[in-house]
Amino acid sequence: MAEVQTQVDFVSGRTRLFGIVGDPIEQVRSPEMATFELQRRGLDALLLPLHVRQADFDRAMPEILKIHNLDGLIFTIPYKARALALAQEIGPQARAVGALNALARRPDGRWAAEIFDGIGCVEAFRRRGYGLAGQRVMLIGLGGAGSAICAAVASEKPRTMRLFDLDGARAEHMAAQARAMSPATEVSVGPPTVEHIDILFNASPVGMLDDPRRPIELDRLPPELIVFDAIVKPERTPLLALAEACGCRTVRGREMMNGQMAKIVDFFVRTTSPAAA
Amino acid sequence: MAEVQTQVDFVSGRTRLFGIVGDPIEQVRSPEMATFELQRRGLDALLLPLHVRQADFDRAMPEILKIHNLDGLIFTIPYKARALALAQEIGPQARAVGALNALARRPDGRWAAEIFDGIGCVEAFRRRGYGLAGQRVMLIGLGGAGSAICAAVASEKPRTMRLFDLDGARAEHMAAQARAMSPATEVSVGPPTVEHIDILFNASPVGMLDDPRRPIELDRLPPELIVFDAIVKPERTPLLALAEACGCRTVRGREMMNGQMAKIVDFFVRTTSPAAA
């Protein structure tokens, strides 16, 4: 018989598995992005969508972790805080934020956790060549992504950090976390401003999808300001549109997402490697 | 920024998952073959290797089945019998053999089981155009694959079936199963022979890998005999080499494997489709 191609080349019995766990799961972008990144590094590995429902999570997850060729997981909504119970080692960012988004199996079988939303944001700045050390930053929004950005930016040791969230207690809590991470940084809580600010971060949902609003009530921004928006859709948010019109440099949510994906895959590779034992 | 390709096209958040469960798992061929077959039919689906260890199987499997976008599993060594406990509906072949190799989630959430080793063998004969109905068959070896071949061949209503296994009780048990599946077939138990036989099936391990032996002690075979060997490695077993030298038609283990893969994917598609509800 003539040999016809009856198989694919991206999965075999030796393929190592990674996954993203969420509920719902259809909208996630990690499978195509992280799988590309894993395979670009020469790994025989896939990252799969794993739809685990909320009623099943606590009993099912510890058993799913027993799949012996499963090496790591990303956690998304609504599991970023709940997944901490699965980790035996919790990284400094995850500890500050009280949530994780990546879990990787060490060679000794222990599961290590870290959160990379903020690290991805810092990576996006690094790729642009925009340093954070010594800068004066304003951060609007301290929800899931915002608190992670707060912790990661604090780790870069800016000169000052001003934090704002509609939930004042939340803002004070993250201010304390930021001070603990970078004692030399002057951290304050207060309404959005660009006075004495070098870099403005938006991590609030204001401007998402069809929302025409900006998270800061100004019609002009100083052209030397760098403006970041964590929102992915639309890519050019009302805030970023104003910033561009004013001649500011900008960093987009998609750049943070790309930076995060690279850093998560770094974490997977580093943690699972025998050298990490 | 220029858009560079940073994603793969064979997995996304909407991809449906299938798996093969075994211990060990590295040697399995289903991931590349079944994934090809699923995607050839236009499904956004993958079949993954799932390494579940024996000590974990009973607790982990019911929880793994809760992954909500997991639609079906293949079970291989050592789980074909043990996995029956996971099924709410057991097909006629699986019932006769006391084992399954495929489990699929019905739209109502119930898991349906069947075994396709033997069905794959019958499919290989069908693809060659060799009928089994009304034929006189000899089957050597009634282990995992052999008992499934016995049940599937019996379903095709051959005229006579002669069964042989080193374990005589096993042979008598499968003879009873064959009679139940095809009351009009004359089923007997006895040593390997090609007298009054149209089709010879080998499902014993004799001739596997470097074993130079044949499962039947003959130096010549009648040229009108059709000879099947379930062994996949080597592809041309000592028995098949003799058969070819004698001018017999042959069917190889790889053809059974291909037939089985197609039939398992049929089962996955049919069972999970809303029409099966």
Short mmCIF file of C-alpha atoms in Angstrom, two decimals, chain A residues 1-252:
data_model
loop_
_atom_site.label_atom_id
_atom_site.label_comp_id
_atom_site.label_asym_id
_atom_site.label_seq_id
_atom_site.Cartn_x
_atom_site.Cartn_y
_atom_site.Cartn_z
CA MET A 1 0.00 0.00 0.00
CA ALA A 2 1.17 3.52 -0.71
CA GLU A 3 1.94 5.41 2.48
CA VAL A 4 -0.50 8.29 2.87
CA GLN A 5 -0.23 10.90 5.59
CA THR A 6 -2.68 9.95 8.31
CA GLN A 7 -1.24 11.76 11.29
CA VAL A 8 -0.51 15.21 12.63
CA ASP A 9 2.93 16.36 13.79
CA PHE A 10 2.06 18.52 16.81
CA VAL A 11 0.95 15.87 19.31
CA SER A 12 2.23 12.39 20.19
CA GLY A 13 2.47 10.09 23.20
CA ARG A 14 5.53 12.05 24.36
CA THR A 15 3.87 15.49 24.26
CA ARG A 16 3.92 17.35 27.59
CA LEU A 17 0.66 19.05 28.56
CA PHE A 18 -0.13 22.50 29.89
CA GLY A 19 -3.57 23.99 30.31
CA ILE A 20 -5.63 27.07 31.06
CA VAL A 21 -8.42 26.54 33.58
CA GLY A 22 -11.43 28.85 33.61
CA ASP A 23 -15.22 29.02 33.55
CA PRO A 24 -16.19 29.92 30.86
CA ILE A 25 -13.24 28.94 28.68
CA GLU A 26 -14.15 29.56 25.01
CA GLN A 27 -12.89 33.16 24.97
CA VAL A 28 -9.33 32.51 26.22
CA ARG A 29 -6.41 33.25 23.92
CA SER A 30 -3.65 31.41 25.82
CA PRO A 31 -3.97 28.07 23.99
CA GLU A 32 -2.89 29.39 20.59
CA MET A 33 -0.42 31.93 22.04
CA ALA A 34 1.30 29.82 24.71
CA THR A 35 1.41 26.74 22.48
CA PHE A 36 3.16 28.82 19.82
CA GLU A 37 5.62 30.08 22.43
CA LEU A 38 6.27 26.56 23.85
CA GLN A 39 6.87 25.11 20.39
CA ARG A 40 9.01 28.09 19.30
CA ARG A 41 11.35 27.08 22.11
CA GLY A 42 11.56 23.56 20.71
CA LEU A 43 9.36 21.91 23.35
CA ASP A 44 7.02 19.07 22.40
CA ALA A 45 4.17 20.60 24.38
CA LEU A 46 0.64 21.99 24.06
CA LEU A 47 -1.43 24.36 26.18
CA LEU A 48 -5.08 23.29 26.24
CA PRO A 49 -8.33 24.89 27.33
CA LEU A 50 -9.67 23.08 30.40
CA HIS A 51 -13.23 24.00 31.26
CA VAL A 52 -13.69 23.20 34.96
CA ARG A 53 -16.98 24.41 36.41
CA GLN A 54 -17.17 26.22 39.72
CA ALA A 55 -19.08 23.46 41.49
CA ASP A 56 -16.39 20.94 40.47
CA PHE A 57 -13.24 23.00 41.02
CA ASP A 58 -12.26 22.13 44.60
CA ARG A 59 -12.62 18.36 44.22
CA ALA A 60 -11.55 18.02 40.60
CA MET A 61 -8.43 20.19 40.49
CA PRO A 62 -6.23 18.17 42.89
CA GLU A 63 -7.06 15.04 40.88
CA ILE A 64 -6.46 16.73 37.52
CA LEU A 65 -3.01 17.71 38.83
CA LYS A 66 -2.23 13.98 39.11
CA ILE A 67 -2.16 13.64 35.31
CA HIS A 68 1.51 12.79 35.21
CA ASN A 69 2.40 14.45 31.91
CA LEU A 70 0.64 17.68 32.90
CA ASP A 71 3.41 20.15 33.76
CA GLY A 72 1.67 23.48 34.28
CA LEU A 73 -1.57 25.43 34.33
CA ILE A 74 -2.72 28.99 33.78
CA PHE A 75 -5.75 30.05 35.83
CA THR A 76 -8.19 32.67 34.66
CA ILE A 77 -11.56 34.01 35.79
CA PRO A 78 -12.95 33.05 38.30
CA TYR A 79 -10.08 30.97 39.77
CA LYS A 80 -7.08 33.25 40.30
CA ALA A 81 -7.48 33.46 44.06
CA ARG A 82 -9.06 30.04 44.60
CA ALA A 83 -6.18 28.26 42.87
CA LEU A 84 -3.72 29.38 45.56
CA ALA A 85 -4.85 26.38 47.62
CA LEU A 86 -3.24 24.10 45.02
CA ALA A 87 0.26 25.56 45.38
CA GLN A 88 3.03 24.40 47.69
CA GLU A 89 5.27 27.36 46.83
CA ILE A 90 3.91 30.86 46.26
CA GLY A 91 6.01 33.50 44.51
CA PRO A 92 6.42 37.07 45.80
CA GLN A 93 4.02 38.67 43.31
CA ALA A 94 1.29 36.08 43.97
CA ARG A 95 1.78 36.55 47.71
CA ALA A 96 1.41 40.35 47.46
CA VAL A 97 -1.68 40.11 45.25
CA GLY A 98 -3.33 37.13 46.95
CA ALA A 99 -3.85 35.39 43.62
CA LEU A 100 -1.95 33.41 41.00
CA ASN A 101 -2.30 32.89 37.32
CA ALA A 102 0.33 30.20 36.73
CA LEU A 103 1.11 26.93 38.46
CA ALA A 104 4.02 24.70 37.42
CA ARG A 105 5.17 21.28 38.60
CA ARG A 106 8.70 21.19 39.97
CA PRO A 107 10.78 18.06 39.35
CA ASP A 108 10.23 17.11 43.02
CA GLY A 109 6.45 17.12 42.41
CA ARG A 110 5.72 20.34 44.31
CA TRP A 111 3.54 22.93 42.56
CA ALA A 112 4.95 26.47 42.35
CA ALA A 113 2.67 29.50 41.82
CA GLU A 114 3.18 33.03 40.57
CA ILE A 115 1.06 35.78 38.99
CA PHE A 116 2.28 37.29 35.72
CA ASP A 117 -0.26 39.99 34.78
CA GLY A 118 1.93 42.70 36.28
CA ILE A 119 5.20 41.07 35.27
CA GLY A 120 3.84 41.04 31.70
CA CYS A 121 3.13 44.76 31.93
CA VAL A 122 6.68 45.45 33.13
CA GLU A 123 7.98 43.23 30.32
CA ALA A 124 6.00 45.26 27.77
CA PHE A 125 7.73 48.42 29.09
CA ARG A 126 11.13 46.71 28.96
CA ARG A 127 10.55 45.68 25.32
CA ARG A 128 9.76 49.30 24.49
CA GLY A 129 12.87 50.46 26.31
CA TYR A 130 10.87 52.47 28.88
CA GLY A 131 12.38 52.07 32.35
CA LEU A 132 10.26 52.20 35.52
CA ALA A 133 13.00 52.57 38.14
CA GLY A 134 13.11 56.11 39.51
CA GLN A 135 9.92 57.15 37.67
CA ARG A 136 6.79 58.76 39.10
CA VAL A 137 3.76 56.59 38.35
CA MET A 138 -0.02 56.91 38.65
CA LEU A 139 -2.03 53.65 38.65
CA ILE A 140 -5.81 53.70 38.20
CA GLY A 141 -7.72 50.53 39.10
CA LEU A 142 -6.62 47.88 41.60
CA GLY A 143 -8.77 44.90 40.67
CA GLY A 144 -7.29 41.60 39.47
CA ALA A 145 -4.98 43.03 36.81
CA GLY A 146 -4.41 46.34 38.61
CA SER A 147 -3.21 44.83 41.87
CA ALA A 148 -0.80 42.60 39.95
CA ILE A 149 0.47 45.61 37.99
CA CYS A 150 0.85 47.48 41.30
CA ALA A 151 3.02 44.72 42.78
CA ALA A 152 5.15 44.30 39.64
CA VAL A 153 5.68 48.05 39.14
CA ALA A 154 6.61 48.42 42.83
CA SER A 155 9.24 45.69 42.33
CA GLU A 156 10.86 47.95 39.72
CA LYS A 157 11.44 50.60 42.41
CA PRO A 158 9.80 53.73 40.98
CA ARG A 159 10.42 57.03 42.80
CA THR A 160 6.74 57.62 43.60
CA MET A 161 3.55 55.60 43.14
CA ARG A 162 0.07 57.10 43.40
CA LEU A 163 -2.78 54.59 43.52
CA PHE A 164 -6.47 55.03 42.88
CA ASP A 165 -9.39 52.65 43.13
CA LEU A 166 -13.10 53.30 43.70
CA ASP A 167 -12.69 50.94 46.68
CA GLY A 168 -10.55 53.06 49.00
CA ALA A 169 -9.75 50.17 51.36
CA ARG A 170 -8.48 48.18 48.39
CA ALA A 171 -6.23 51.09 47.42
CA GLU A 172 -4.83 51.38 50.96
CA HIS A 173 -4.22 47.62 51.10
CA MET A 174 -2.25 47.64 47.84
CA ALA A 175 -0.35 50.77 48.94
CA ALA A 176 0.86 48.80 51.96
CA GLN A 177 1.87 45.90 49.69
CA ALA A 178 3.74 48.29 47.40
CA ARG A 179 5.60 49.86 50.32
CA ALA A 180 6.58 46.40 51.55
CA MET A 181 7.96 45.52 48.12
CA SER A 182 9.84 48.78 47.65
CA PRO A 183 10.47 50.63 50.94
CA ALA A 184 12.28 53.49 49.15
CA THR A 185 9.28 54.26 46.92
CA GLU A 186 6.99 57.02 48.14
CA VAL A 187 3.52 55.44 47.86
CA SER A 188 0.30 57.45 48.19
CA VAL A 189 -3.42 56.97 47.56
CA GLY A 190 -5.47 59.61 45.79
CA PRO A 191 -7.59 60.56 42.76
CA PRO A 192 -6.20 60.26 39.22
CA THR A 193 -3.81 63.02 38.18
CA VAL A 194 -0.95 63.59 35.77
CA GLU A 195 0.72 66.33 37.85
CA HIS A 196 4.26 65.22 38.75
CA ILE A 197 3.64 61.94 36.96
CA ASP A 198 5.88 60.35 34.31
CA ILE A 199 3.85 57.22 33.59
CA LEU A 200 0.07 56.73 33.75
CA PHE A 201 -1.30 53.17 34.04
CA ASN A 202 -4.95 52.40 33.51
CA ALA A 203 -6.06 49.04 34.88
CA SER A 204 -9.68 50.04 35.41
CA PRO A 205 -12.39 48.81 32.98
CA VAL A 206 -13.23 52.39 31.94
CA GLY A 207 -12.98 52.52 28.13
CA MET A 208 -13.53 48.81 27.54
CA LEU A 209 -15.48 47.62 24.48
CA ASP A 210 -18.01 50.36 23.58
CA ASP A 211 -17.43 52.49 26.68
CA PRO A 212 -16.44 55.94 25.30
CA ARG A 213 -15.15 57.26 28.66
CA ARG A 214 -11.61 57.85 29.81
CA PRO A 215 -10.49 56.88 33.34
CA ILE A 216 -9.12 60.40 33.92
CA GLU A 217 -11.11 63.60 33.37
CA LEU A 218 -8.66 65.60 31.26
CA ASP A 219 -8.84 66.81 27.66
CA ARG A 220 -5.09 67.14 27.28
CA LEU A 221 -2.13 65.12 28.51
CA PRO A 222 1.47 66.39 28.69
CA PRO A 223 3.39 65.03 25.66
CA GLU A 224 6.24 63.69 27.85
CA LEU A 225 3.80 61.35 29.66
CA ILE A 226 3.92 57.62 28.90
CA VAL A 227 0.40 56.12 28.92
CA PHE A 228 -0.43 52.45 29.39
CA ASP A 229 -3.87 50.87 29.14
CA ALA A 230 -4.42 47.24 30.25
CA ILE A 231 -7.59 46.98 28.15
CA VAL A 232 -7.19 44.62 25.18
CA LYS A 233 -10.49 45.37 23.42
CA PRO A 234 -10.50 47.85 21.85
CA GLU A 235 -6.79 47.96 21.21
CA ARG A 236 -6.87 51.77 20.93
CA THR A 237 -8.93 52.82 23.95
CA PRO A 238 -10.33 56.35 24.38
CA LEU A 239 -7.44 57.05 26.81
CA LEU A 240 -4.82 55.84 24.33
CA ALA A 241 -6.47 57.80 21.51
CA LEU A 242 -6.18 61.00 23.58
CA ALA A 243 -2.58 60.16 24.51
CA GLU A 244 -1.64 59.64 20.87
CA ALA A 245 -3.36 62.89 19.89
CA CYS A 246 -1.28 64.69 22.55
CA GLY A 247 1.99 63.16 21.32
CA CYS A 248 2.46 60.82 24.30
CA ARG A 249 4.21 57.49 23.98
CA THR A 250 1.78 54.60 24.62
CA VAL A 251 1.89 50.93 25.61
CA ARG A 252 -1.11 48.76 24.79
#
